[in-house]
Short mmCIF file of N, CA and C in Angstrom, two decimals:
data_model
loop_
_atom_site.label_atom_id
_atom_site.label_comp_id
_atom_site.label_asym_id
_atom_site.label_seq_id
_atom_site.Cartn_x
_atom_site.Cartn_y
_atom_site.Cartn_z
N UNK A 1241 -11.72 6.07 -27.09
CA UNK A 1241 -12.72 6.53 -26.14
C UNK A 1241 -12.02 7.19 -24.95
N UNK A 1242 -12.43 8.27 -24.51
CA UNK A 1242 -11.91 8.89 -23.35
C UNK A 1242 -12.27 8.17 -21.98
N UNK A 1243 -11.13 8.24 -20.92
CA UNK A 1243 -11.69 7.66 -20.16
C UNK A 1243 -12.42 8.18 -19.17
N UNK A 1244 -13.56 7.20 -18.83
CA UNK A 1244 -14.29 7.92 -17.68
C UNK A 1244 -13.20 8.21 -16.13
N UNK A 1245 -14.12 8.86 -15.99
CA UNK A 1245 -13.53 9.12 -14.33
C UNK A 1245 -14.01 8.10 -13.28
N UNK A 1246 -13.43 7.47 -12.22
CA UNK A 1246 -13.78 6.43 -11.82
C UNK A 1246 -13.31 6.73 -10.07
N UNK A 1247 -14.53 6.63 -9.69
CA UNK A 1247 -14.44 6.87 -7.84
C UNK A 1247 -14.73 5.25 -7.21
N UNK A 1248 -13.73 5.29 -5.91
CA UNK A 1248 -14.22 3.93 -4.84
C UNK A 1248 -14.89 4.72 -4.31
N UNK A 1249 -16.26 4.50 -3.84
CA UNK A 1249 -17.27 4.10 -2.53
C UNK A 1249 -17.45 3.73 -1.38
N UNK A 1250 -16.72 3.87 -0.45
CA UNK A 1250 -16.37 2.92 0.46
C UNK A 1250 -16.26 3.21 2.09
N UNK A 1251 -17.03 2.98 2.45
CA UNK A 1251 -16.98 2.75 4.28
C UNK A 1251 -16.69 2.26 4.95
N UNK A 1252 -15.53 2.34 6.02
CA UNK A 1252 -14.55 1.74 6.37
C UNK A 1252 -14.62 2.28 7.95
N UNK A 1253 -14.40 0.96 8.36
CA UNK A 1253 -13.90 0.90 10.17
C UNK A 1253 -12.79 0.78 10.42
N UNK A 1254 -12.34 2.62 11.34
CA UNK A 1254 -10.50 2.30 11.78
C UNK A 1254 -9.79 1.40 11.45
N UNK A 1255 -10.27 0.19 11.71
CA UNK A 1255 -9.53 -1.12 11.65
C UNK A 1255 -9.82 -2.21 10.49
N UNK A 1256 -9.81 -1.36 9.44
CA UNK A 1256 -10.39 -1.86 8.41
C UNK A 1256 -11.85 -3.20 7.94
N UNK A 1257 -12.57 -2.86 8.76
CA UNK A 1257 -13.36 -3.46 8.36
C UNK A 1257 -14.46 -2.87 7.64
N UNK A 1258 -15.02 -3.50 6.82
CA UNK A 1258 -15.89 -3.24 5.52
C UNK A 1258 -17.38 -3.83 5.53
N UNK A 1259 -17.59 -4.82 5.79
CA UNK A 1259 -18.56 -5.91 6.10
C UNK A 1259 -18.57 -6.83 7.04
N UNK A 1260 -19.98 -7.27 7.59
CA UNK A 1260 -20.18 -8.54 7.89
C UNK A 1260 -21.38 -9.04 7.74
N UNK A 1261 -21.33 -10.51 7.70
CA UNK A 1261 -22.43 -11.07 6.85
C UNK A 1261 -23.18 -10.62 5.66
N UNK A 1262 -22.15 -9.90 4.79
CA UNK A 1262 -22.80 -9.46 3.61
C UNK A 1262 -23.59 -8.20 3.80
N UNK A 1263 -23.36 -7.51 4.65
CA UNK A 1263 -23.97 -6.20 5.41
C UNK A 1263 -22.83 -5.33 5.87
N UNK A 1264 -23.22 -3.68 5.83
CA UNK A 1264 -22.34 -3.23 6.59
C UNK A 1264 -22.83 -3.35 7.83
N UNK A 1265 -21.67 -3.33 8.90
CA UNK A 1265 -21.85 -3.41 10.14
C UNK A 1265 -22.00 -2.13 10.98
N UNK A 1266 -22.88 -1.43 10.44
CA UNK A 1266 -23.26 -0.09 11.39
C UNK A 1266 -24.72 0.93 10.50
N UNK A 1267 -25.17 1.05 10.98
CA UNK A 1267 -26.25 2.33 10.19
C UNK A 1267 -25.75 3.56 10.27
N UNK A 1268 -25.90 4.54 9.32
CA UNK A 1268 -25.59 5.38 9.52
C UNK A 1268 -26.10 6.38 8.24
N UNK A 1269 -27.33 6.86 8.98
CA UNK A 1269 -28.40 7.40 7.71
C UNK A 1269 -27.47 8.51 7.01
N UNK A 1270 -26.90 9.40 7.35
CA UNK A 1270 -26.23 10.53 6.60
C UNK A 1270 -25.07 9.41 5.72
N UNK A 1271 -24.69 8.53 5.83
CA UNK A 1271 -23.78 7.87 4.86
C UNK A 1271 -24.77 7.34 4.21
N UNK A 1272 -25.84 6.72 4.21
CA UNK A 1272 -26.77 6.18 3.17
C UNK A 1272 -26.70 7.37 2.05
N UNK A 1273 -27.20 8.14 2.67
CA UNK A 1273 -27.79 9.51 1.91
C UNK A 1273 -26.38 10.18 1.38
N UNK A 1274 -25.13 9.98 1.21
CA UNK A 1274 -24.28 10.54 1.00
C UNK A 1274 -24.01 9.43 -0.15
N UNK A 1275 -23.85 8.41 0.04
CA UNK A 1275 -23.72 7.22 -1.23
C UNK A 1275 -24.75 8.22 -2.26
N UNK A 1276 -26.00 7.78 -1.77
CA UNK A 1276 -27.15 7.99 -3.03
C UNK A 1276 -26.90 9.64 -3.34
N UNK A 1277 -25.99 10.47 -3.37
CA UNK A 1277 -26.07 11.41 -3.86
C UNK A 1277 -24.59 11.23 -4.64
N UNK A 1278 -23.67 10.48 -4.11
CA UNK A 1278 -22.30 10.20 -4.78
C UNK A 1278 -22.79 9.24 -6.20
N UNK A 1279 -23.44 8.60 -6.01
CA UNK A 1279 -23.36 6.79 -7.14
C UNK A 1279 -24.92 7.50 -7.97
N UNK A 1280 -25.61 8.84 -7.54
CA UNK A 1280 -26.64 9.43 -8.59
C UNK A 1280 -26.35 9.40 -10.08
N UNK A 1281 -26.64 8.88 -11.15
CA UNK A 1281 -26.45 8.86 -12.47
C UNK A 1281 -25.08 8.29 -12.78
N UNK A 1282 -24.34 7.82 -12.01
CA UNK A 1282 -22.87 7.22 -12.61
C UNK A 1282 -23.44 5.27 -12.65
N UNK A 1283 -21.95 4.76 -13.28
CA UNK A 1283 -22.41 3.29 -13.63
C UNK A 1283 -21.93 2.67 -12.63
N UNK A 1284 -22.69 2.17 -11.25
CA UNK A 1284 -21.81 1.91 -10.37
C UNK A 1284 -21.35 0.50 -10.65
N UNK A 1285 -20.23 -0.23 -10.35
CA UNK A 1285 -19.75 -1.54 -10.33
C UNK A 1285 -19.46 -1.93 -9.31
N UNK A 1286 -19.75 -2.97 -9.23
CA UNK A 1286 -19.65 -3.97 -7.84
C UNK A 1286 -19.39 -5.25 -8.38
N UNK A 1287 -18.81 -6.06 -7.07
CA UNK A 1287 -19.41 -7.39 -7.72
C UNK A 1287 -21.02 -8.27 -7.32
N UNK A 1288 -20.59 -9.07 -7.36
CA UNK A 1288 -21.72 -10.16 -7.46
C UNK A 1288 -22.57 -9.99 -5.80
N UNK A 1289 -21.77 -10.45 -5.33
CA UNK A 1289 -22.13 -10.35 -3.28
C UNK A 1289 -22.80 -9.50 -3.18
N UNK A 1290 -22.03 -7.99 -3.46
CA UNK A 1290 -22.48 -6.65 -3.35
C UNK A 1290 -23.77 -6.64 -3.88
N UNK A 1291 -23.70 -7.02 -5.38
CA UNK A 1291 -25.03 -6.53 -5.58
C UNK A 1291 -26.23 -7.03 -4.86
N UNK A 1292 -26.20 -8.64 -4.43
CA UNK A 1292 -26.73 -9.82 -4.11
C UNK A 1292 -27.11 -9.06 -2.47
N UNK A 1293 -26.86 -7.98 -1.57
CA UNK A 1293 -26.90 -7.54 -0.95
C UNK A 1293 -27.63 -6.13 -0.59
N UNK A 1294 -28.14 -5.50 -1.98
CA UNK A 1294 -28.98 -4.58 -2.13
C UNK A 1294 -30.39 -4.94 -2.15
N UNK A 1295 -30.81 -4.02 -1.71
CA UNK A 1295 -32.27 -4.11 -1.42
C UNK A 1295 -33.17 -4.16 -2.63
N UNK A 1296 -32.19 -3.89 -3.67
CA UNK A 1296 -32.93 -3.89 -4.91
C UNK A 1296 -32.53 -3.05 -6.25
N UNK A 1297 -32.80 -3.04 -7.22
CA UNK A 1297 -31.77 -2.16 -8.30
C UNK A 1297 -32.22 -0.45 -7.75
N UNK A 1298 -31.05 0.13 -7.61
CA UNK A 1298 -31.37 1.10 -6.85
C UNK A 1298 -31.40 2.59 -8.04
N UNK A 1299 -32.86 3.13 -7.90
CA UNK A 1299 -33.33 4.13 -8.66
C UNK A 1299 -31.94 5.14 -9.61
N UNK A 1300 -31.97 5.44 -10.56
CA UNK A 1300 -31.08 6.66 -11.08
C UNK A 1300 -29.58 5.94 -11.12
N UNK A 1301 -29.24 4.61 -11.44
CA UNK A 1301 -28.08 4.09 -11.90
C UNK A 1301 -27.98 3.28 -12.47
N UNK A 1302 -27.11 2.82 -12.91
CA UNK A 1302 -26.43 1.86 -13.75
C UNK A 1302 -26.17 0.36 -13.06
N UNK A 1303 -26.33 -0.85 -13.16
CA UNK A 1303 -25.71 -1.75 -11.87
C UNK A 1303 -25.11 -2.29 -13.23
N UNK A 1304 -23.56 -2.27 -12.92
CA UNK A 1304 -22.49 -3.30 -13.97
C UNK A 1304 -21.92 -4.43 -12.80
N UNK A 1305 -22.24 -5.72 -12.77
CA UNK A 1305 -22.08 -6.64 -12.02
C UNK A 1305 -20.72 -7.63 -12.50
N UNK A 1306 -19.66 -7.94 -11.57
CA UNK A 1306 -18.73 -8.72 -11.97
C UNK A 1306 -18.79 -9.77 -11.22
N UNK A 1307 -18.66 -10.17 -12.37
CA UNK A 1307 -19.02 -12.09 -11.85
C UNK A 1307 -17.99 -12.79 -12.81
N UNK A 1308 -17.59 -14.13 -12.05
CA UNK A 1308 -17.06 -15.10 -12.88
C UNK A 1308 -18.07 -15.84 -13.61
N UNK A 1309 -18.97 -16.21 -13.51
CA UNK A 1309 -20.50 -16.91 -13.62
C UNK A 1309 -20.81 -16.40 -15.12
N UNK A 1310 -20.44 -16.95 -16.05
CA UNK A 1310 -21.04 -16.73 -17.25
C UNK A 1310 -22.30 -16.59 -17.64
N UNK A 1311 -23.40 -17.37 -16.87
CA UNK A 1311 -24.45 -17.81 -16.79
C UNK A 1311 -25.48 -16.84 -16.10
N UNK A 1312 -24.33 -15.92 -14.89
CA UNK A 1312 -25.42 -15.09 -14.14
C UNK A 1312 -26.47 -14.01 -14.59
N UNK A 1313 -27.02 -13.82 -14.42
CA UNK A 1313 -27.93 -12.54 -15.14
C UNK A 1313 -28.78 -12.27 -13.70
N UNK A 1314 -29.30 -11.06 -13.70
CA UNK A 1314 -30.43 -10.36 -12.79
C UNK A 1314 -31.22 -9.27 -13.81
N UNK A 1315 -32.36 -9.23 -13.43
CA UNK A 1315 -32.90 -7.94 -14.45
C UNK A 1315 -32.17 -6.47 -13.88
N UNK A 1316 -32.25 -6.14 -14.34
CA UNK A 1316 -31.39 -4.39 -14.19
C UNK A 1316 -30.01 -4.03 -14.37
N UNK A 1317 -29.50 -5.35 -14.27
CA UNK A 1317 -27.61 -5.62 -14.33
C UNK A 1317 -27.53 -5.58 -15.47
N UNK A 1318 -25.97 -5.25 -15.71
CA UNK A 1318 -25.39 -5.26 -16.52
C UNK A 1318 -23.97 -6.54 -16.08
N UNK A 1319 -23.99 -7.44 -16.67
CA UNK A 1319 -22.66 -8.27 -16.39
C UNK A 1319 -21.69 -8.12 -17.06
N UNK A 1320 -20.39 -7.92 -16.47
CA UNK A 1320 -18.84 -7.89 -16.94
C UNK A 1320 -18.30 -9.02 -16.33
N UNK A 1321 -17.50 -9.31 -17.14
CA UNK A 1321 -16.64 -10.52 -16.27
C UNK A 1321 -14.62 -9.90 -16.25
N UNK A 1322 -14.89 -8.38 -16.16
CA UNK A 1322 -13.29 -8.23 -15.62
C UNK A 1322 -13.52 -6.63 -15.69
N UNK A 1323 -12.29 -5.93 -15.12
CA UNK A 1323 -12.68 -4.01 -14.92
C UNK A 1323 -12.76 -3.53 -16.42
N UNK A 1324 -11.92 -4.17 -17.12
CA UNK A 1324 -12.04 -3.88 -18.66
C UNK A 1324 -13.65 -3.67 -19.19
N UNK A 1325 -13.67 -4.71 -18.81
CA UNK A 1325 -15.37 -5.08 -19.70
C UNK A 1325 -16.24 -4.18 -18.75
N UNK A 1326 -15.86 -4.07 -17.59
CA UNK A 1326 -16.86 -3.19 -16.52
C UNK A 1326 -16.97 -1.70 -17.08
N UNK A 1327 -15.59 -1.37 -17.75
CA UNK A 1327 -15.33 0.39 -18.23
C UNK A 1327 -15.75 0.25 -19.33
N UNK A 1328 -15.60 -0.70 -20.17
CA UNK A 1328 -16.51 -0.70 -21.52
C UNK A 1328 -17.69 -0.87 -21.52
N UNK A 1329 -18.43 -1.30 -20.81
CA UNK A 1329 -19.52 -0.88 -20.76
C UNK A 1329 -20.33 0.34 -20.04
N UNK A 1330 -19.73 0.59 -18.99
CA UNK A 1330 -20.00 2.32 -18.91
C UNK A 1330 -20.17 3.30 -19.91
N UNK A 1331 -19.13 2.60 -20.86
CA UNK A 1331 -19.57 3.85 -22.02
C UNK A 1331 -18.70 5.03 -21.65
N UNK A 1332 -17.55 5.64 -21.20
CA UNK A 1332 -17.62 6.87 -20.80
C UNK A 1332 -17.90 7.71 -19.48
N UNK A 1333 -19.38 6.68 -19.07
CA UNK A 1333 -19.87 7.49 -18.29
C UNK A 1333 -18.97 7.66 -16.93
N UNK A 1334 -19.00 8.40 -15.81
CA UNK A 1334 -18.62 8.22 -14.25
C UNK A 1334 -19.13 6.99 -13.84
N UNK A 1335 -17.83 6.24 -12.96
CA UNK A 1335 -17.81 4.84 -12.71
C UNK A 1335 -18.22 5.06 -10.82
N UNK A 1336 -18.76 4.61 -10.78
CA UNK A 1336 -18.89 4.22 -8.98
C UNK A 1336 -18.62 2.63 -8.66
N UNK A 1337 -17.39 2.58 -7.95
CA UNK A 1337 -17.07 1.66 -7.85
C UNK A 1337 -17.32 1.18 -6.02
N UNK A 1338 -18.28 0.19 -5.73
CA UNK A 1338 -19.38 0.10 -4.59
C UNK A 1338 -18.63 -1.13 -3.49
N UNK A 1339 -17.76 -2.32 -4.16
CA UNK A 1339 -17.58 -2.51 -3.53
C UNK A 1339 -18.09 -4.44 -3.79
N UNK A 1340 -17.79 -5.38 -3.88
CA UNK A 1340 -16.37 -5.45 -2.16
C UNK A 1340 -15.43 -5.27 -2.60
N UNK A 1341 -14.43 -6.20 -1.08
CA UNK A 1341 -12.54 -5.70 -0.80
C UNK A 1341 -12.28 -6.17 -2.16
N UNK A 1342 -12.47 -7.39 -3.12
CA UNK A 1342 -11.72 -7.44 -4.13
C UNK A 1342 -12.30 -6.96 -5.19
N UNK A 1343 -13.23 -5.85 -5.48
CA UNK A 1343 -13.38 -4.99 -6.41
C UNK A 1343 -13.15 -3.65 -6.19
N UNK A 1344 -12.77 -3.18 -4.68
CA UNK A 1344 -11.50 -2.38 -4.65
C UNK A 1344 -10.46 -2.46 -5.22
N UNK A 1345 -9.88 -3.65 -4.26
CA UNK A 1345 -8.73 -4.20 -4.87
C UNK A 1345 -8.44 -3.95 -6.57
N UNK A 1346 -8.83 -4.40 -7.03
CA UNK A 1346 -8.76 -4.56 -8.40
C UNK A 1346 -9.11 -2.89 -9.31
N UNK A 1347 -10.08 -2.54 -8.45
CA UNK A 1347 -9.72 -0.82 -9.40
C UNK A 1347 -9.21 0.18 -8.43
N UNK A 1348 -8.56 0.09 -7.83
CA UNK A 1348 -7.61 1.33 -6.95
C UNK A 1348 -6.49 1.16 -7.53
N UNK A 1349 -5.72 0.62 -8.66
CA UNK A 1349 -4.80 1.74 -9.76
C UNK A 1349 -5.93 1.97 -10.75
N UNK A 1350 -6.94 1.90 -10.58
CA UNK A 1350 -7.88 2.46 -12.26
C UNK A 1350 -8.42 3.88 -11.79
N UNK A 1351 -8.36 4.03 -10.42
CA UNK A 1351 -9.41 4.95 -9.50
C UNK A 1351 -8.82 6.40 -9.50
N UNK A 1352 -9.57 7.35 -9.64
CA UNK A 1352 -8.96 8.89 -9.85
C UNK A 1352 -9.81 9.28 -8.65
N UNK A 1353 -10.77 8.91 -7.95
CA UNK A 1353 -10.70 9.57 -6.44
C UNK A 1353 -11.40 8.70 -5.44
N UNK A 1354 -11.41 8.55 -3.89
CA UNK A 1354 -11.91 7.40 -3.37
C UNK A 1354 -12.81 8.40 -1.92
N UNK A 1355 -14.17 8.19 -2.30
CA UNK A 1355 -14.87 8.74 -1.21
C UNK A 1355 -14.98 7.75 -0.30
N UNK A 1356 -14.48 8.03 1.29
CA UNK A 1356 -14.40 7.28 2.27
C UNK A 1356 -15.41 7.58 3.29
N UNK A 1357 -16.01 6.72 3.73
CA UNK A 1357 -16.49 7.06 5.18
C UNK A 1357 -15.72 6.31 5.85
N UNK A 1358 -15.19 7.01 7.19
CA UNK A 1358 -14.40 6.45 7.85
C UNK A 1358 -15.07 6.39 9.65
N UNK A 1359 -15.32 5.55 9.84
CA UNK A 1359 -16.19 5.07 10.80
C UNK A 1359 -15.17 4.78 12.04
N UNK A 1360 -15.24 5.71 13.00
CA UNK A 1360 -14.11 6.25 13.86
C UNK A 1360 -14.39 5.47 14.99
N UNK A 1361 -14.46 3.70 15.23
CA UNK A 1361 -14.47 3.10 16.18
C UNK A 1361 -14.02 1.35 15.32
N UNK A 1362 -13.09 1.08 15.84
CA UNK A 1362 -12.67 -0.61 15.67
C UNK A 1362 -14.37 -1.18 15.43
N UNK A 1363 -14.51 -1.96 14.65
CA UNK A 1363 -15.70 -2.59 14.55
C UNK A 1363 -15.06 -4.02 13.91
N UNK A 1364 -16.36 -4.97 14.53
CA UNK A 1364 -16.35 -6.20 14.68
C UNK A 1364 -16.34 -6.80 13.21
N UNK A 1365 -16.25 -7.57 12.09
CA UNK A 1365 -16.66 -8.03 11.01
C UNK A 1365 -16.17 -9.30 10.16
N UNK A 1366 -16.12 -9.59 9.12
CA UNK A 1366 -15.88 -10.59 8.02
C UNK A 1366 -14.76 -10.17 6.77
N UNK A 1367 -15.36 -8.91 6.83
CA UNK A 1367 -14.47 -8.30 5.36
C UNK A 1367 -13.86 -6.91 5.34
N UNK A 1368 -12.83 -7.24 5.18
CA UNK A 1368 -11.72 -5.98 5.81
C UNK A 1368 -11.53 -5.47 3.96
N UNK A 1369 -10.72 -4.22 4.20
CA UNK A 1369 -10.00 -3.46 3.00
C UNK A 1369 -8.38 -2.74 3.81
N UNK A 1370 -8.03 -2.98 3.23
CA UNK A 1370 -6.67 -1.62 4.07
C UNK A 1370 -7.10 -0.38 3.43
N UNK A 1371 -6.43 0.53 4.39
CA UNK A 1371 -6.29 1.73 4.48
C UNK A 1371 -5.52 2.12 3.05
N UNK A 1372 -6.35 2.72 2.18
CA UNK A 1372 -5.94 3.28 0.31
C UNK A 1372 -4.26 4.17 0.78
N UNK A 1373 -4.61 4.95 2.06
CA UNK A 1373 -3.67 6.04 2.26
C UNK A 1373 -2.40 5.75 2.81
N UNK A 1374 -2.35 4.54 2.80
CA UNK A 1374 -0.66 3.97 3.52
C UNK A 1374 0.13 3.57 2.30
N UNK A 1375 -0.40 3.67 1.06
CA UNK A 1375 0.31 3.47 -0.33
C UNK A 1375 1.02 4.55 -0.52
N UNK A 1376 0.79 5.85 -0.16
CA UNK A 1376 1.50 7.03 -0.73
C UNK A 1376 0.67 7.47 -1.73
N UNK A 1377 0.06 6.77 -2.51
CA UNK A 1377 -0.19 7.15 -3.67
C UNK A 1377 -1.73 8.29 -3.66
N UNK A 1378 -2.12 8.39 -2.19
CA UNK A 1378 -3.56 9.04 -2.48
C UNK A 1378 -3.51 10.24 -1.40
N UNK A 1379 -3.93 11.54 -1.52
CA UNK A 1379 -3.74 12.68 -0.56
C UNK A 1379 -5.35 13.12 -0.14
N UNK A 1380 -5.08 13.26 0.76
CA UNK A 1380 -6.79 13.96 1.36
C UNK A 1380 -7.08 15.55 0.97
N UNK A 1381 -7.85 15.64 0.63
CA UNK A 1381 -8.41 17.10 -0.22
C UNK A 1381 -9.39 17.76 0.41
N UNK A 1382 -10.65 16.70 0.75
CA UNK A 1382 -11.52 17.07 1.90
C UNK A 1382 -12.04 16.22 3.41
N UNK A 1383 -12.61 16.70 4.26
CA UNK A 1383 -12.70 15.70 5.31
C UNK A 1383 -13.94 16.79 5.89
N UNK A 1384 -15.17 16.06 6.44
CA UNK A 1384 -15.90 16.42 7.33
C UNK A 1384 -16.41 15.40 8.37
N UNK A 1385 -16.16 15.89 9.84
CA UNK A 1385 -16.37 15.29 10.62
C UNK A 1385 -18.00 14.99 11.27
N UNK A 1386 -18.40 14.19 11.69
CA UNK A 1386 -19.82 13.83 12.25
C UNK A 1386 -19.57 13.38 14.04
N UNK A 1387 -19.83 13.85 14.65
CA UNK A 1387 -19.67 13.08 16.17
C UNK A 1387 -20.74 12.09 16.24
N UNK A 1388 -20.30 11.08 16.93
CA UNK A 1388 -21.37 10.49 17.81
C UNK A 1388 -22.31 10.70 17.82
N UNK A 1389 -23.66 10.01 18.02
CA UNK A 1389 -25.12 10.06 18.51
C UNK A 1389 -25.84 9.00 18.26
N UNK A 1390 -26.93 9.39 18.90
CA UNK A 1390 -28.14 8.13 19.16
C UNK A 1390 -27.42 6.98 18.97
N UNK A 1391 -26.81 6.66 19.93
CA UNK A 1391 -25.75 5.43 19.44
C UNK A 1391 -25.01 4.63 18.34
N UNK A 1392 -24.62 5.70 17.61
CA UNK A 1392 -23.91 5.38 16.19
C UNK A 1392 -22.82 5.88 16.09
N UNK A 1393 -21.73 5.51 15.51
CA UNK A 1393 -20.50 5.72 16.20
C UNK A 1393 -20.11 7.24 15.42
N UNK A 1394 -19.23 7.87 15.99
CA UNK A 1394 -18.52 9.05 14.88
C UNK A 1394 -17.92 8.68 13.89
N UNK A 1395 -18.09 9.26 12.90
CA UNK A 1395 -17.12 9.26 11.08
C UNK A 1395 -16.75 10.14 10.90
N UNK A 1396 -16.22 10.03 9.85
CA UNK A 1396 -15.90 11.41 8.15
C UNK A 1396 -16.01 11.00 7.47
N UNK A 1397 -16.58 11.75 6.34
CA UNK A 1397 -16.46 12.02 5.21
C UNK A 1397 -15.24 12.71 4.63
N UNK A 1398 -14.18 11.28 3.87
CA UNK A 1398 -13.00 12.03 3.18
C UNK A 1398 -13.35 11.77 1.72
N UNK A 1399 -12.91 12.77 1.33
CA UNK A 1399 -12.41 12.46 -0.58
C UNK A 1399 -10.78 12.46 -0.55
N UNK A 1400 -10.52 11.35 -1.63
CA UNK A 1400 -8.66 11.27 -1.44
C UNK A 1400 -8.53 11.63 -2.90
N UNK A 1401 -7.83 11.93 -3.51
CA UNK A 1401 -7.21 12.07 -4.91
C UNK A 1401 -5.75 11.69 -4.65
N UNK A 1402 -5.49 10.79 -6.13
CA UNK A 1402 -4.73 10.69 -6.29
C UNK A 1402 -3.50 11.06 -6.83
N UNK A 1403 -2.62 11.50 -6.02
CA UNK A 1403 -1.55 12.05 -5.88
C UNK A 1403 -1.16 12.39 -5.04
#
């Protein structure tokens, strides 16, 4: 089977933070709307938390859920219990990989590109990731900047590829 192509997801504060309380810690409608046009028709994977954190199986995807929990099930999921079983069941298809830190962790050597929002103020939280780009292993290709407003902090939008 050929392999799919497989992107991280991921929004990140300067200071690596990722979450808190099972939430991201900031709104930021143009990153909503930038996910749901990135994770459109691919099989996204997450784990368990993550999913346990959505508002609901979200229209036009795939949910492949990793869990240790043999037992777990949700209607709309798909359960894997490792990245293996997560890519075999994709089928092929484009992987969106959503998130959390240890389902990064675990596919950033599987990952062929990592869309970042990078949320350009230290923020407060629970669940950190490091920075993909202090490995060497990932180069920035694109970047668009957002300033400030209505009190939401400034970002970018990077894509990294690897190499």
């Amino acid at each position: 089977m050929e392999k799919c192509p497989v992107t991280i997801v991921v929004a990140r504060a300067q200071n690596g933070v990722i979450g808190r309380g099972g939430k991201l810690p900031w709104h930021l409608p143009a990153d909503l709307k930038r996910f749901k046009q990135l994770t459109m028709g691919s099989a996204m994977v997450m784990g368990r938390r993550t999913f346990d954190s959505l508002p609901g199986i979200l229209p036009g995807r795939r949910h492949i859920v990793l869990t240790r929990d043999r037992n777990w099930f949700a209607i709309g999921a798909e359960k894997a219990c490792g990245a293996q079983a997560a890519l075999d069941l994709a089928g092929g298809e484009p992987v969106s990989v959503i998130g959390g830190a240890d389902i990064f962790a675990l596919f950033l050597p599987l990952a062929d590109r990592i869309e970042l929002t990078e949320v350009l103020e230290d923020i407060q939280g629970d669940t950190s990731w490091p920075d993909p780009r202090h490995s060497g292993d990932w180069r920035e290709v694109s970047s668009e900047l957002h300033p400030a407003e209505d009190g939401r902090p400034a970002f970018r939008f990077v894509t990294l590829e690897r190499g």
